Short mmCIF file of C-alpha atoms in Angstrom, two decimals:
data_model
loop_
_atom_site.label_atom_id
_atom_site.label_comp_id
_atom_site.label_asym_id
_atom_site.label_seq_id
_atom_site.Cartn_x
_atom_site.Cartn_y
_atom_site.Cartn_z
CA MET Z 1 7.51 9.18 5.30
CA SER Z 2 5.18 6.62 7.06
CA GLY Z 3 3.14 4.08 6.32
CA TYR Z 4 4.91 2.85 2.50
CA THR Z 5 8.04 3.84 0.60
CA VAL Z 6 8.57 3.37 -3.27
CA VAL Z 7 11.96 3.37 -4.48
CA ARG Z 8 12.46 2.82 -8.32
CA LYS Z 9 15.40 0.39 -9.36
CA GLY Z 10 18.41 2.19 -9.34
CA GLY Z 11 17.19 4.55 -6.38
CA GLY Z 12 18.07 4.25 -2.77
CA ALA Z 13 20.37 6.28 -0.13
CA HIS Z 14 24.35 5.74 -0.19
CA VAL Z 15 25.40 4.44 2.71
CA GLU Z 16 28.55 3.70 4.91
CA ARG Z 17 28.89 0.45 7.02
CA ASN Z 18 31.42 -0.75 5.77
CA PRO Z 19 34.41 -0.33 3.53
CA ASP Z 20 34.60 -3.56 1.65
CA TYR Z 21 30.54 -3.32 1.01
CA LYS Z 22 28.76 -0.68 -1.97
CA PHE Z 23 25.30 -0.34 0.18
CA ALA Z 24 21.73 1.45 -1.44
CA SER Z 25 19.29 2.05 1.61
CA LEU Z 26 15.96 0.98 -0.20
CA ALA Z 27 13.72 1.97 2.13
CA PHE Z 28 16.05 5.54 3.95
CA ASN Z 29 12.94 7.83 3.99
CA PHE Z 30 10.24 4.57 6.12
CA ILE Z 31 10.07 6.28 9.08
CA GLY Z 32 9.51 3.26 12.22
CA ARG Z 33 11.26 0.54 10.12
CA GLU Z 34 12.29 -2.52 12.06
CA MET Z 35 14.26 -3.65 8.78
CA GLU Z 36 16.95 -1.91 6.29
CA PRO Z 37 16.76 -3.25 3.20
CA MET Z 38 20.13 -2.96 0.88
CA ILE Z 39 21.04 -3.82 -2.30
CA VAL Z 40 25.50 -4.62 -2.04
CA THR Z 41 27.33 -4.49 -4.34
CA LEU Z 42 30.54 -6.77 -4.29
CA ASP Z 43 32.90 -6.33 -6.68
CA GLU Z 44 35.78 -7.53 -5.87
CA ALA Z 45 35.70 -11.31 -6.76
CA ASP Z 46 39.35 -11.40 -4.88
CA LYS Z 47 38.83 -9.20 -1.96
CA THR Z 48 37.78 -11.56 1.68
CA PRO Z 49 36.62 -8.96 3.77
CA GLU Z 50 36.33 -9.57 7.76
CA LEU Z 51 33.88 -11.35 9.39
CA VAL Z 52 31.86 -9.60 10.70
CA PHE Z 53 28.05 -9.74 13.50
CA HIS Z 54 25.62 -7.11 14.21
CA ALA Z 55 22.74 -6.70 16.16
CA GLY Z 56 18.84 -8.26 15.26
CA GLN Z 57 19.12 -10.76 12.17
CA GLU Z 58 20.18 -11.01 8.77
CA PHE Z 59 18.55 -10.97 5.01
CA ASN Z 60 20.85 -12.30 2.02
CA TYR Z 61 19.67 -13.07 -1.61
CA VAL Z 62 21.94 -12.76 -4.66
CA VAL Z 63 19.97 -11.28 -7.27
CA GLU Z 64 23.14 -11.78 -9.90
CA GLY Z 65 26.42 -13.22 -9.72
CA SER Z 66 27.89 -15.32 -7.71
CA VAL Z 67 28.98 -15.43 -4.01
CA ARG Z 68 30.79 -17.30 -1.69
CA VAL Z 69 28.78 -16.79 2.13
CA THR Z 70 30.49 -17.34 5.30
CA ILE Z 71 28.26 -17.84 8.63
CA GLY Z 72 30.06 -19.08 11.77
CA LYS Z 73 32.44 -22.14 10.31
CA ASN Z 74 30.26 -22.78 8.09
CA VAL Z 75 31.47 -21.64 4.02
CA PHE Z 76 28.79 -21.72 1.46
CA VAL Z 77 28.32 -20.84 -2.56
CA PHE Z 78 25.50 -19.05 -3.09
CA ILE Z 79 23.93 -18.09 -7.16
CA THR Z 80 20.82 -17.17 -6.40
CA SER Z 81 20.59 -18.23 -3.27
CA ALA Z 82 19.52 -16.73 0.20
CA ALA Z 83 19.87 -17.36 3.58
CA MET Z 84 19.76 -15.74 6.69
CA ALA Z 85 21.39 -15.75 10.60
CA ALA Z 86 21.00 -14.68 13.40
CA ILE Z 87 22.12 -12.44 16.55
CA GLY Z 88 25.93 -12.83 17.02
CA ILE Z 89 27.04 -15.08 13.96
CA LYS Z 90 30.19 -14.20 13.01
CA LEU Z 91 29.89 -13.69 8.35
CA ARG Z 92 31.42 -11.72 5.59
CA ALA Z 93 30.49 -12.17 1.70
CA ASN Z 94 32.63 -12.22 -1.50
CA ALA Z 95 32.00 -12.14 -4.44
CA ILE Z 96 33.71 -15.29 -6.64
CA SER Z 97 33.91 -14.25 -9.66
CA ASN Z 98 35.71 -11.50 -12.58
CA THR Z 99 31.40 -9.77 -12.17
CA ILE Z 100 30.28 -8.41 -9.62
CA ALA Z 101 27.47 -9.88 -7.49
CA ILE Z 102 24.32 -7.92 -6.11
CA ILE Z 103 23.14 -9.29 -2.95
CA LEU Z 104 19.48 -8.04 -1.46
CA THR Z 105 19.69 -8.10 2.52
CA ILE Z 106 17.42 -7.74 4.97
CA PHE Z 107 18.64 -6.17 8.29
CA PHE Z 108 16.06 -6.71 10.95
CA PHE Z 109 16.49 -4.24 14.18
CA THR Z 110 13.99 -6.03 16.41
CA CYS Z 111 14.13 -9.71 17.42
#
């Protein structure tokens, strides 16, 4: 689909990106996109994923729960807060409570 796409709540295509997170693509059927909006679910408070990095930029907004985000050497706690990271900065996110955390993440392919 080009021009627009609609994904209803609970929709989205399951994507395997990293085994520490559950990803659902919100624009899986949009042709020619330059970003990848996703819902990311974190469900283990005691799990600390490896630091990762990728090309492009990344925007994260905590929709539900509490999340510890490590960006480079800096650590932040987010509760309905946002963060953006640039190319080449290692980062990770993990839930910090006994409930799941949900993040709206947008990966930007071009910079």
